[in-house]
Amino acid sequence: MLAGLGFLAGCATRGASASSDQLVGFTPVPRTFPDGKHIVIANEYEYETFVPWGEPLTSGAPAWQWPPSASAQAQQVGIGHDGMTFFALDDSGQHGLLALNHEYGSNPAVLGVDTPTTLDQVRASQHAHGVSVIEIRQTNGRWEVVADSRLSRRIHVNTEMTMSGPVEGHALITNPAGNPILGTLNNCANGQTPWGTYLTCEENFNFYFGANSAFEPTERQARYGLTGASFYGWHTFDPRFDLSDPDYKNESNRFGWVVEIDPANPAEKPVKRSALGRFKHESAAFAEGRDGRAVVYMGDDQQFEFIYKFVANDDWRQTLSAGKSPLDEGVLYVARFDDDNTGVWLPLTLEQPKLAAAFDDQAEILLQARLAATLVGATPMDRPEWISVGPDGDAFCTLTNNTQRSVADAANPNAPNPYGQIIRWRDANQHVGTTFTWDHFLICDDIYQTEQSLGSPDGLWADPDGRLFICTDGRQFEGKPDQLVVADTTTGQLSRLLVGVTGCEITGLTTTPDRRTLFVNVQHPGNGDPAVTSFPAADDGKTVPRDCTLAVRRKDGGIVGS
Ligand code: FEO
Ligand code: CA
Ligand code: CA
Ligand code: CA
């Protein structure tokens, strides 16, 4: 573990930047845009692109070639860059491990075909998903991959893992095939712990499961979208992803978790932390609660799903000293937002009579967290995406949109809701309480309706000075590029820091500990179509665009966002 070494930017000293009346002092990118083929960034800033999809992780790995073979892709950076964390390896702030999620890549983008026709194509697609841990260093003002790192590694759909917590070893995650727990996928947003580990979140796992024979989902499978209709066609060659194969009948229960990765220890298997519940996890925002207890705020990104928090039983330092994980023993709560701007955290435990009646044990409750949350009366939300906790303890959550909402409520005030909102709450007892107060930080609008508007907020990071970095994921299919906006949480002022290329989503936020470099991702530029863009390569109409990371700096070396 990297305990104590530059855990995350949020640990940096508050007040290290410009005075508070100039918290966000850069000149915002105006609402007029050029051709959508270039990143547009504020005048005071510059960026470089690095670690694109297909970048070899080590000097011995195959060079990028499209479409990738399965074996090449397993040694290269994956696609679908999303949540990420920079873990410093020394005090310089110039050298560290970038743990980077690879959320998804469509078959046409990755393989050049709609449906795989060989097992090698299935494996190539599987290896394009998951997580990369990449040793990087800034040398002469450029960020580069350290060529012969012993720490860089790929974690993908076929990487061996373990599960811990109440669901470990349960009959409902055991298959007649006897296969080990393998892989993570649709790794969307993320989190990090103060003990130096990375949390990667499994979101839309249902899209990877198909059915080769007749298949009728149970009520519990249907609630998680497991209909047998696959976007990827893996099940044709890999029986793990065939819902109709009785030998793998519980494979889908092994996905939809938060997975903990020790980035500095390649020998350590990733661990699925079942105490945090199974749903379509978007992000896992760590907060240290009263008495040192680990708290993780989490969203379930689907229309009418919920916001959760896990509260550990004990001080995380004592738990670690006792040789246990702070993420294994605790209570999972789900949020109810009441009309009077108060709310209640409802525990998902067998002490709730409705849950005792519906489920056999705590493991079942965690496996079916969505159903449990409905039973206890949680508030269905407008697609919870990222959550971030600010320096004064306020938590912010992006509710990206909900075109299906027909009845508004206090927390989700627009029906339908095409543009989303950012909700904010403060726990009544330093993150471990059972009640909270809440309001809306921002009700969003169409993406560029005005100089001050943004729509479909998604990626989110509250920095230690009171800025809120907001990434958008909306309207790409109307040709409107997404953006990164910096908000001053005191004044509410919004300033556009950068605008992406056509077809891309801007996502993922992490900084070096000194906050002089901000890393942010360009996901699915041109939606994979070289006729739209070849980004980050120069446009030629035929070079396939590649997801990549931007390293963003102030030209004067100042703190990012200022
Ligand atoms: Fe993976 Fe909800 O975005
Ligand atoms: Ca997202
Ligand atoms: Ca989104
Ligand atoms: Ca997305």
Coordinates of C-alpha atoms and ligand atoms in Angstrom, one line a residue:
M1 CA 0.0 0.0 0.0
L2 CA 1.0 3.6 -0.5
A3 CA -0.1 4.7 3.0
G4 CA 0.9 8.2 3.8
L5 CA 2.3 9.0 0.3
G6 CA 0.3 11.7 -1.4
F7 CA -3.0 9.8 -1.0
L8 CA -5.0 12.2 -3.1
A9 CA -5.3 15.7 -4.0
G10 CA -8.1 16.3 -1.5
C11 CA -5.4 16.0 1.2
A12 CA -3.5 19.0 0.0
T13 CA -3.6 22.1 2.2
R14 CA -6.7 24.3 2.0
G15 CA -6.0 27.8 1.0
A16 CA -2.8 27.2 -0.9
S17 CA -4.2 29.0 -4.0
A18 CA -5.3 32.4 -4.9
S19 CA -7.3 34.5 -2.4
S20 CA -10.9 33.4 -2.0
D21 CA -12.3 36.3 -4.0
Q22 CA -10.4 34.9 -7.0
L23 CA -11.1 31.3 -6.3
V24 CA -11.8 30.7 -10.0
G25 CA -9.8 33.4 -11.8
F26 CA -9.2 32.1 -15.3
T27 CA -10.9 33.4 -18.4
P28 CA -13.8 31.0 -19.3
V29 CA -13.9 29.4 -22.7
P30 CA -16.8 31.3 -24.5
R31 CA -19.9 29.6 -25.8
T32 CA -18.8 29.8 -29.4
F33 CA -16.8 26.9 -30.6
P34 CA -14.7 26.0 -33.6
D35 CA -15.0 22.7 -35.4
G36 CA -15.2 20.3 -32.6
K37 CA -12.0 18.7 -33.8
H38 CA -9.8 20.2 -31.1
I39 CA -9.8 20.6 -27.4
V40 CA -10.6 24.2 -26.5
I41 CA -9.0 25.3 -23.2
A42 CA -9.0 28.5 -21.2
N43 CA -6.2 31.0 -22.2
E44 CA -4.4 30.6 -18.9
Y45 CA -4.1 26.8 -19.4
E46 CA -2.4 24.3 -21.6
Y47 CA -2.7 20.5 -22.0
E48 CA -1.0 17.5 -23.4
T49 CA -2.5 14.1 -24.3
F50 CA -1.1 10.9 -23.1
V51 CA -1.9 7.2 -22.2
P52 CA -4.3 6.7 -25.2
W53 CA -6.1 3.5 -25.7
G54 CA -3.6 0.9 -27.0
E55 CA -0.5 2.6 -25.5
P56 CA 2.0 -0.2 -24.5
L57 CA 2.3 -0.5 -20.8
T58 CA 5.9 -1.6 -20.9
S59 CA 8.7 -1.4 -23.5
G60 CA 8.2 -5.1 -24.3
A61 CA 4.5 -4.8 -25.0
P62 CA 3.3 -4.7 -28.7
A63 CA 3.0 -1.4 -30.4
W64 CA -0.6 -0.1 -31.1
Q65 CA -2.3 -1.5 -34.1
W66 CA -6.0 -1.5 -34.8
P67 CA -7.9 -3.7 -34.3
P68 CA -5.9 -5.1 -31.4
S69 CA -5.4 -8.8 -30.8
A70 CA -6.4 -10.3 -27.5
S71 CA -2.8 -10.7 -26.3
A72 CA -1.7 -7.3 -27.4
Q73 CA -4.7 -5.6 -25.7
A74 CA -3.9 -7.3 -22.4
Q75 CA -0.5 -5.5 -22.4
Q76 CA -1.8 -2.1 -23.5
V77 CA -3.9 0.6 -22.0
G78 CA -7.7 -0.2 -22.3
I79 CA -10.4 1.9 -23.9
G80 CA -13.3 3.9 -22.3
H81 CA -11.1 6.1 -20.0
D82 CA -13.3 7.1 -17.0
G83 CA -12.7 7.5 -13.3
M84 CA -9.0 7.6 -12.2
T85 CA -6.7 8.4 -9.3
F86 CA -3.1 9.5 -9.2
F87 CA -1.1 7.8 -6.4
A88 CA 2.2 9.6 -5.7
L89 CA 5.2 7.4 -5.5
D90 CA 7.5 10.1 -3.9
D91 CA 7.3 13.6 -2.6
S92 CA 8.1 15.2 -6.0
G93 CA 4.5 15.1 -7.2
Q94 CA 6.0 14.3 -10.6
H95 CA 6.1 10.5 -10.3
G96 CA 3.2 8.1 -9.5
L97 CA 0.8 5.5 -10.4
L98 CA -2.3 6.4 -12.5
A99 CA -5.1 3.9 -11.7
L100 CA -7.4 4.4 -14.7
N101 CA -10.9 2.8 -15.4
H102 CA -11.8 1.5 -18.8
E103 CA -15.6 1.7 -18.8
Y104 CA -16.5 0.4 -22.2
G105 CA -15.7 0.2 -25.9
S106 CA -18.3 -0.8 -28.5
N107 CA -17.5 -3.8 -30.7
P108 CA -17.3 -1.6 -33.8
A109 CA -14.8 0.7 -32.0
V110 CA -12.7 -2.0 -30.5
L111 CA -13.0 -4.9 -33.0
G112 CA -14.2 -3.2 -36.2
V113 CA -17.2 -5.6 -36.3
D114 CA -20.7 -5.5 -34.7
T115 CA -20.4 -9.0 -33.2
P116 CA -17.3 -11.0 -32.4
T117 CA -16.9 -14.1 -34.6
T118 CA -14.0 -15.7 -32.8
L119 CA -12.9 -16.3 -29.2
D120 CA -9.9 -14.1 -29.8
Q121 CA -12.1 -11.2 -30.6
V122 CA -14.1 -11.8 -27.4
R123 CA -10.9 -11.8 -25.4
A124 CA -9.7 -8.6 -27.1
S125 CA -12.9 -6.9 -26.1
Q126 CA -12.6 -8.3 -22.6
H127 CA -9.0 -7.1 -22.3
A128 CA -10.0 -3.6 -23.5
H129 CA -12.2 -3.3 -20.4
G130 CA -11.2 -3.1 -16.7
V131 CA -8.4 -1.0 -15.2
S132 CA -4.9 0.0 -16.0
V133 CA -2.3 0.8 -13.3
I134 CA 0.3 2.9 -15.1
E135 CA 3.6 4.2 -13.7
I136 CA 4.0 7.7 -15.0
R137 CA 6.5 10.5 -14.6
Q138 CA 6.8 14.1 -15.6
T139 CA 10.1 14.8 -17.3
N140 CA 11.0 18.2 -18.9
G141 CA 7.4 19.2 -18.6
R142 CA 5.9 16.1 -20.3
W143 CA 4.1 13.3 -18.7
E144 CA 5.3 9.9 -19.9
V145 CA 4.8 6.2 -19.1
V146 CA 7.8 4.7 -17.2
A147 CA 9.0 2.2 -19.8
D148 CA 10.1 -0.7 -17.6
S149 CA 7.9 -0.4 -14.6
R150 CA 7.5 -3.3 -12.2
L151 CA 4.2 -1.8 -11.0
S152 CA 2.3 -1.1 -14.2
R153 CA -0.3 -3.8 -14.9
R154 CA -3.6 -4.5 -16.5
I155 CA -6.6 -5.8 -14.7
H156 CA -9.4 -6.9 -17.0
V157 CA -12.4 -9.3 -17.4
N158 CA -10.2 -12.4 -16.9
T159 CA -8.1 -11.3 -14.0
E160 CA -8.4 -13.4 -10.9
M161 CA -10.0 -11.6 -8.0
T162 CA -11.5 -12.4 -4.6
M163 CA -14.6 -11.4 -2.7
S164 CA -14.8 -10.3 0.9
G165 CA -17.5 -9.3 3.3
P166 CA -20.9 -10.9 4.0
V167 CA -21.3 -12.3 0.4
E168 CA -17.9 -14.1 0.4
G169 CA -18.4 -17.8 -0.3
H170 CA -22.2 -17.5 -0.5
A171 CA -24.2 -20.1 -2.5
L172 CA -25.5 -17.3 -4.7
I173 CA -22.1 -16.4 -6.0
T174 CA -21.0 -20.0 -6.5
N175 CA -21.3 -21.7 -9.9
P176 CA -21.7 -25.5 -10.6
A177 CA -18.7 -24.9 -12.9
G178 CA -16.6 -24.2 -9.9
N179 CA -14.8 -21.3 -11.7
P180 CA -12.9 -18.8 -9.6
I181 CA -14.0 -15.2 -9.3
L182 CA -12.7 -13.5 -12.4
G183 CA -12.7 -10.0 -13.7
T184 CA -14.2 -6.6 -13.4
L185 CA -16.0 -4.7 -16.1
N186 CA -17.9 -1.5 -17.0
N187 CA -15.6 0.3 -14.6
C188 CA -17.2 3.7 -14.4
A189 CA -16.2 6.2 -11.7
N190 CA -14.0 5.5 -8.8
G191 CA -12.8 6.3 -5.4
Q192 CA -9.6 6.1 -3.3
T193 CA -9.0 5.3 0.4
P194 CA -6.6 7.0 2.8
W195 CA -4.8 3.7 3.2
G196 CA -3.6 4.1 -0.4
T197 CA -5.9 1.8 -2.4
Y198 CA -8.1 2.4 -5.4
L199 CA -11.8 1.7 -5.6
T200 CA -13.2 0.9 -9.1
C201 CA -17.0 0.7 -9.6
E202 CA -18.8 -1.8 -11.8
E203 CA -21.7 -0.1 -13.5
N204 CA -23.7 -1.5 -16.4
F205 CA -22.7 -5.2 -16.1
N206 CA -26.0 -6.4 -17.5
F207 CA -25.0 -5.4 -21.0
Y208 CA -22.3 -8.1 -21.1
F209 CA -24.6 -11.1 -20.4
G210 CA -26.4 -12.8 -23.2
A211 CA -28.3 -16.1 -23.6
N212 CA -27.6 -18.9 -26.1
S213 CA -30.7 -20.8 -25.2
A214 CA -34.2 -19.9 -23.9
F215 CA -33.8 -17.6 -20.9
E216 CA -36.5 -16.0 -18.7
P217 CA -35.1 -13.6 -16.1
T218 CA -36.2 -13.9 -12.5
E219 CA -37.7 -10.8 -10.9
R220 CA -34.3 -10.2 -9.2
Q221 CA -32.4 -10.5 -12.5
A222 CA -34.9 -8.2 -14.3
R223 CA -34.3 -5.5 -11.7
Y224 CA -30.7 -5.4 -12.7
G225 CA -31.5 -5.4 -16.4
L226 CA -30.3 -9.0 -17.0
T227 CA -32.7 -9.7 -19.9
G228 CA -30.4 -11.9 -22.0
A229 CA -29.9 -9.1 -24.6
S230 CA -26.2 -8.5 -24.8
F231 CA -24.4 -5.5 -26.4
Y232 CA -21.2 -7.5 -26.8
G233 CA -21.9 -11.0 -27.9
W234 CA -19.3 -12.5 -25.5
H235 CA -21.7 -15.3 -24.5
T236 CA -21.4 -16.9 -27.9
F237 CA -17.8 -18.0 -27.1
D238 CA -17.5 -17.5 -23.4
P239 CA -20.1 -19.5 -21.3
R240 CA -19.4 -17.3 -18.2
F241 CA -21.5 -14.7 -19.9
D242 CA -24.4 -17.0 -21.0
L243 CA -27.3 -16.5 -18.7
S244 CA -28.9 -19.7 -20.0
D245 CA -25.9 -21.9 -19.1
P246 CA -26.7 -23.7 -15.8
D247 CA -23.0 -24.3 -15.1
Y248 CA -22.6 -20.5 -14.7
K249 CA -26.0 -19.6 -13.3
N250 CA -24.6 -17.3 -10.6
E251 CA -21.9 -15.6 -12.7
S252 CA -24.0 -12.3 -13.0
N253 CA -24.1 -12.1 -9.2
R254 CA -20.4 -11.6 -9.2
F255 CA -20.7 -8.2 -11.0
G256 CA -22.1 -4.9 -9.8
W257 CA -19.6 -4.4 -6.9
V258 CA -17.0 -2.0 -5.8
V259 CA -13.5 -3.5 -6.3
E260 CA -10.5 -2.5 -4.2
I261 CA -7.1 -2.5 -5.9
D262 CA -3.7 -2.0 -4.2
P263 CA -2.0 -0.1 -7.0
A264 CA 1.5 -0.5 -5.5
N265 CA 1.3 -4.2 -5.1
P266 CA 0.8 -6.1 -8.4
A267 CA 0.9 -9.4 -6.6
E268 CA -2.2 -8.6 -4.6
K269 CA -5.5 -9.7 -6.2
P270 CA -8.3 -7.2 -6.5
V271 CA -11.0 -7.7 -3.9
K272 CA -14.8 -7.2 -4.5
R273 CA -16.0 -5.6 -1.3
S274 CA -19.5 -7.0 -0.9
A275 CA -20.4 -5.0 2.2
L276 CA -20.8 -2.0 -0.1
G277 CA -23.7 -3.6 -1.9
R278 CA -24.5 -4.7 -5.5
F279 CA -25.9 -2.2 -7.9
K280 CA -24.8 -0.3 -11.0
H281 CA -22.1 1.5 -9.1
E282 CA -21.0 4.9 -10.4
S283 CA -18.6 6.2 -7.9
A284 CA -17.3 5.5 -4.4
A285 CA -16.5 8.7 -2.5
F286 CA -14.6 8.1 0.7
A287 CA -15.1 10.3 3.7
E288 CA -13.6 9.8 7.1
G289 CA -16.5 9.8 9.5
R290 CA -16.7 10.5 13.2
D291 CA -14.4 8.3 15.3
G292 CA -12.3 7.5 12.2
R293 CA -14.9 5.3 10.7
A294 CA -14.6 4.7 6.9
V295 CA -17.6 6.0 5.0
V296 CA -18.2 5.5 1.3
Y297 CA -20.9 7.4 -0.5
M298 CA -22.2 5.7 -3.7
G299 CA -24.7 6.2 -6.5
D300 CA -26.5 3.7 -8.6
D301 CA -26.7 5.2 -12.1
Q302 CA -30.1 4.2 -13.5
Q303 CA -33.3 6.1 -13.8
F304 CA -35.2 5.9 -10.4
E305 CA -32.3 4.2 -8.6
F306 CA -30.7 5.4 -5.3
I307 CA -27.9 7.0 -3.4
Y308 CA -26.2 4.9 -0.7
K309 CA -23.6 5.1 2.0
F310 CA -21.5 2.5 3.7
V311 CA -20.5 3.2 7.3
A312 CA -17.8 1.0 8.8
N313 CA -18.2 -0.2 12.4
D314 CA -14.8 0.9 13.7
D315 CA -11.9 3.3 13.2
W316 CA -10.2 2.4 9.9
R317 CA -6.7 2.7 11.4
Q318 CA -7.5 0.2 14.2
T319 CA -9.3 -2.2 11.7
L320 CA -6.2 -2.1 9.4
S321 CA -3.9 -2.7 12.4
A322 CA -6.0 -5.8 13.3
G323 CA -5.3 -7.1 9.8
K324 CA -8.8 -6.6 8.5
S325 CA -10.3 -4.4 5.8
P326 CA -12.2 -1.3 6.9
L327 CA -14.6 -2.0 4.0
D328 CA -15.8 -5.4 5.2
E329 CA -17.8 -4.8 8.4
G330 CA -20.3 -2.0 8.6
V331 CA -23.8 -0.9 7.6
L332 CA -25.1 -0.1 4.1
Y333 CA -27.7 2.7 4.1
V334 CA -29.9 4.2 1.4
A335 CA -31.1 7.8 1.2
R336 CA -34.6 9.1 1.5
F337 CA -34.9 12.8 0.6
D338 CA -37.9 14.4 2.3
D339 CA -39.8 17.5 1.0
D340 CA -38.6 19.7 3.9
N341 CA -34.9 19.5 2.9
T342 CA -34.1 16.9 5.5
G343 CA -33.4 13.3 4.8
V344 CA -33.0 9.9 6.4
W345 CA -30.3 7.2 5.9
L346 CA -32.2 3.9 6.0
P347 CA -30.2 0.9 7.0
L348 CA -30.4 -2.2 4.8
T349 CA -30.2 -4.8 7.4
L350 CA -32.3 -7.8 8.7
E351 CA -33.5 -5.6 11.6
Q352 CA -35.9 -4.0 9.1
P353 CA -39.0 -6.2 9.2
K354 CA -39.7 -5.8 5.5
L355 CA -36.2 -7.0 4.7
A356 CA -36.3 -9.9 7.2
A357 CA -39.5 -11.0 5.4
A358 CA -38.0 -10.7 1.9
F359 CA -34.5 -12.0 2.4
D360 CA -32.8 -15.0 4.0
D361 CA -29.7 -13.3 5.2
Q362 CA -27.6 -10.1 5.0
A363 CA -25.7 -11.5 1.9
E364 CA -29.0 -11.6 0.0
I365 CA -29.8 -8.1 1.0
L366 CA -26.5 -6.8 -0.3
L367 CA -26.8 -8.9 -3.5
Q368 CA -30.3 -7.4 -4.1
A369 CA -29.6 -3.9 -2.7
R370 CA -31.9 -2.3 -5.3
L371 CA -34.9 -4.4 -4.2
A372 CA -34.1 -3.9 -0.5
A373 CA -33.8 -0.1 -1.0
T374 CA -37.2 0.0 -2.7
L375 CA -38.7 -2.0 0.2
V376 CA -37.5 0.4 2.9
G377 CA -38.8 3.5 1.0
A378 CA -35.7 5.1 -0.4
T379 CA -36.2 8.0 -2.8
P380 CA -35.8 7.1 -6.5
M381 CA -33.4 9.6 -8.1
D382 CA -32.6 11.0 -11.5
R383 CA -29.6 8.8 -12.3
P384 CA -27.0 9.3 -9.5
E385 CA -23.5 9.6 -11.1
W386 CA -20.5 11.0 -9.2
I387 CA -20.3 12.0 -5.6
S388 CA -17.6 14.2 -4.0
V389 CA -17.2 15.5 -0.5
G390 CA -16.0 19.1 0.0
P391 CA -13.7 20.5 2.6
D392 CA -16.5 21.5 5.0
G393 CA -18.2 18.1 4.8
D394 CA -20.8 18.9 2.2
A395 CA -21.4 16.0 -0.2
F396 CA -22.3 16.8 -3.8
C397 CA -23.9 14.3 -6.2
T398 CA -24.5 14.7 -9.9
L399 CA -28.0 13.5 -11.0
T400 CA -27.4 13.5 -14.7
N401 CA -30.9 13.5 -16.2
N402 CA -34.0 11.4 -16.3
T403 CA -36.1 11.5 -19.5
Q404 CA -38.6 9.0 -18.0
R405 CA -39.6 11.0 -15.0
S406 CA -43.3 12.0 -15.1
V407 CA -43.8 13.0 -11.5
A408 CA -41.5 15.5 -9.9
D409 CA -40.6 15.5 -6.2
A410 CA -38.5 17.9 -4.0
A411 CA -35.2 16.3 -4.7
N412 CA -35.9 15.6 -8.4
P413 CA -37.9 18.7 -9.3
N414 CA -38.1 18.4 -13.1
A415 CA -40.4 16.0 -14.9
P416 CA -39.2 15.0 -17.5
N417 CA -35.7 16.0 -16.6
P418 CA -33.5 16.3 -19.7
Y419 CA -30.6 18.2 -18.1
G420 CA -30.1 17.0 -14.5
Q421 CA -29.1 18.7 -11.3
I422 CA -26.5 18.6 -8.6
I423 CA -27.8 17.8 -5.1
R424 CA -25.9 18.6 -1.9
W425 CA -26.3 17.2 1.6
R426 CA -24.7 17.5 5.0
D427 CA -24.8 14.6 7.3
A428 CA -26.1 15.3 10.8
N429 CA -23.2 13.4 12.5
Q430 CA -20.0 13.8 10.5
H431 CA -20.9 11.2 7.9
V432 CA -22.0 8.5 10.3
G433 CA -25.4 9.9 11.2
T434 CA -28.9 8.6 10.2
T435 CA -30.2 12.0 9.1
F436 CA -29.0 14.8 6.9
T437 CA -30.1 18.1 5.4
W438 CA -30.0 18.8 1.7
D439 CA -30.5 21.3 -1.1
H440 CA -29.7 21.7 -4.8
F441 CA -26.3 23.2 -5.6
L442 CA -27.3 23.5 -9.3
I443 CA -30.3 22.9 -11.5
C444 CA -28.9 22.3 -14.9
D445 CA -29.9 23.5 -18.3
D446 CA -29.1 22.7 -21.9
I447 CA -25.4 22.2 -22.3
Y448 CA -24.6 25.6 -23.9
Q449 CA -27.9 27.4 -23.4
T450 CA -26.0 30.3 -21.9
E451 CA -22.5 31.3 -21.0
Q452 CA -23.2 29.9 -17.5
S453 CA -25.1 26.7 -18.4
L454 CA -24.2 23.0 -18.4
G455 CA -26.3 19.9 -18.8
S456 CA -26.1 16.3 -17.9
P457 CA -23.4 16.7 -15.1
D458 CA -21.5 13.5 -14.5
G459 CA -17.8 13.6 -13.3
L460 CA -17.3 15.6 -10.2
W461 CA -14.6 16.6 -7.8
A462 CA -14.8 19.0 -4.9
D463 CA -11.3 20.4 -4.3
P464 CA -10.0 21.4 -0.9
D465 CA -10.4 25.1 -1.5
G466 CA -14.1 25.1 -2.4
R467 CA -14.1 24.6 -6.1
L468 CA -16.3 22.0 -7.7
F469 CA -15.0 20.5 -11.0
I470 CA -18.0 19.3 -13.1
C471 CA -17.7 17.2 -16.3
T472 CA -20.6 16.8 -18.6
D473 CA -22.0 13.8 -20.5
G474 CA -24.9 14.9 -22.6
R475 CA -26.0 15.8 -26.1
Q476 CA -22.9 14.3 -27.9
F477 CA -25.3 12.8 -30.4
E478 CA -26.5 16.2 -31.4
G479 CA -22.9 17.1 -32.2
K480 CA -22.5 19.3 -29.1
P481 CA -19.1 18.6 -27.4
D482 CA -19.0 18.1 -23.7
Q483 CA -17.1 20.3 -21.3
L484 CA -15.3 20.7 -17.9
V485 CA -16.7 23.5 -15.8
V486 CA -15.2 24.8 -12.5
A487 CA -17.7 26.2 -10.0
D488 CA -17.1 28.4 -7.0
T489 CA -19.2 26.7 -4.4
T490 CA -19.5 29.9 -2.4
T491 CA -20.7 32.3 -5.1
G492 CA -22.1 29.7 -7.5
Q493 CA -20.2 31.2 -10.4
L494 CA -19.5 28.7 -13.2
S495 CA -16.5 29.0 -15.5
R496 CA -15.8 26.7 -18.5
L497 CA -12.3 25.4 -18.4
L498 CA -12.3 23.2 -21.5
V499 CA -14.5 21.8 -24.2
G500 CA -13.9 18.4 -25.8
V501 CA -14.0 17.2 -29.4
T502 CA -17.2 16.1 -31.1
G503 CA -18.7 12.9 -29.9
C504 CA -16.6 12.7 -26.7
E505 CA -17.6 12.8 -23.0
I506 CA -15.3 14.6 -20.6
T507 CA -14.8 12.4 -17.5
G508 CA -12.4 11.4 -14.8
L509 CA -10.7 13.9 -12.5
T510 CA -7.6 13.5 -10.4
T511 CA -4.6 15.7 -9.7
T512 CA -1.0 15.5 -8.5
P513 CA -0.8 16.2 -4.7
D514 CA 0.5 19.7 -5.4
R515 CA -2.5 20.2 -7.7
R516 CA -0.3 21.6 -10.5
T517 CA -1.4 18.9 -12.9
L518 CA -5.0 18.0 -13.4
F519 CA -5.7 14.7 -15.3
V520 CA -9.0 14.5 -17.1
N521 CA -10.2 12.1 -19.7
V522 CA -11.6 12.3 -23.3
Q523 CA -13.9 9.3 -23.6
H524 CA -15.1 7.9 -26.9
P525 CA -13.9 10.9 -29.1
G526 CA -16.0 10.8 -32.3
N527 CA -17.8 7.8 -30.9
G528 CA -15.0 5.8 -32.5
D529 CA -15.7 7.2 -36.0
P530 CA -12.6 8.4 -37.9
A531 CA -14.9 10.3 -40.2
V532 CA -15.8 12.6 -37.2
T533 CA -12.3 12.9 -35.7
S534 CA -9.0 11.1 -35.4
F535 CA -8.3 12.7 -32.0
P536 CA -5.7 12.7 -30.5
A537 CA -4.0 12.1 -33.9
A538 CA -4.4 14.8 -36.6
D539 CA -7.6 14.3 -38.6
D540 CA -7.2 12.3 -41.8
G541 CA -10.6 10.7 -42.0
K542 CA -9.3 7.2 -41.5
T543 CA -7.2 7.0 -38.3
V544 CA -9.3 5.6 -35.5
P545 CA -9.8 8.0 -32.7
R546 CA -8.6 6.9 -29.3
D547 CA -9.7 7.6 -25.7
C548 CA -7.0 9.4 -23.9
T549 CA -6.0 11.4 -20.8
L550 CA -5.3 15.1 -20.8
A551 CA -2.7 16.5 -18.5
V552 CA -3.9 20.0 -17.8
R553 CA -1.7 22.8 -16.3
R554 CA -1.9 26.5 -15.6
K555 CA 0.7 28.1 -17.8
D556 CA 1.9 30.1 -14.8
G557 CA 2.3 26.9 -12.7
G558 CA -0.6 27.8 -10.4
I559 CA -3.1 25.5 -8.8
V560 CA -5.6 24.0 -11.3
G561 CA -9.0 25.6 -11.3
S562 CA -7.6 28.9 -10.1
Ligands
FEO1 FE1 -20.7 5.2 -16.5 FE2 -23.1 6.5 -15.4 O1 -21.7 6.7 -16.4
CA2 CA -20.5 8.6 -15.6
CA3 CA -23.3 9.8 -17.9
CA4 CA -20.7 7.9 -19.3

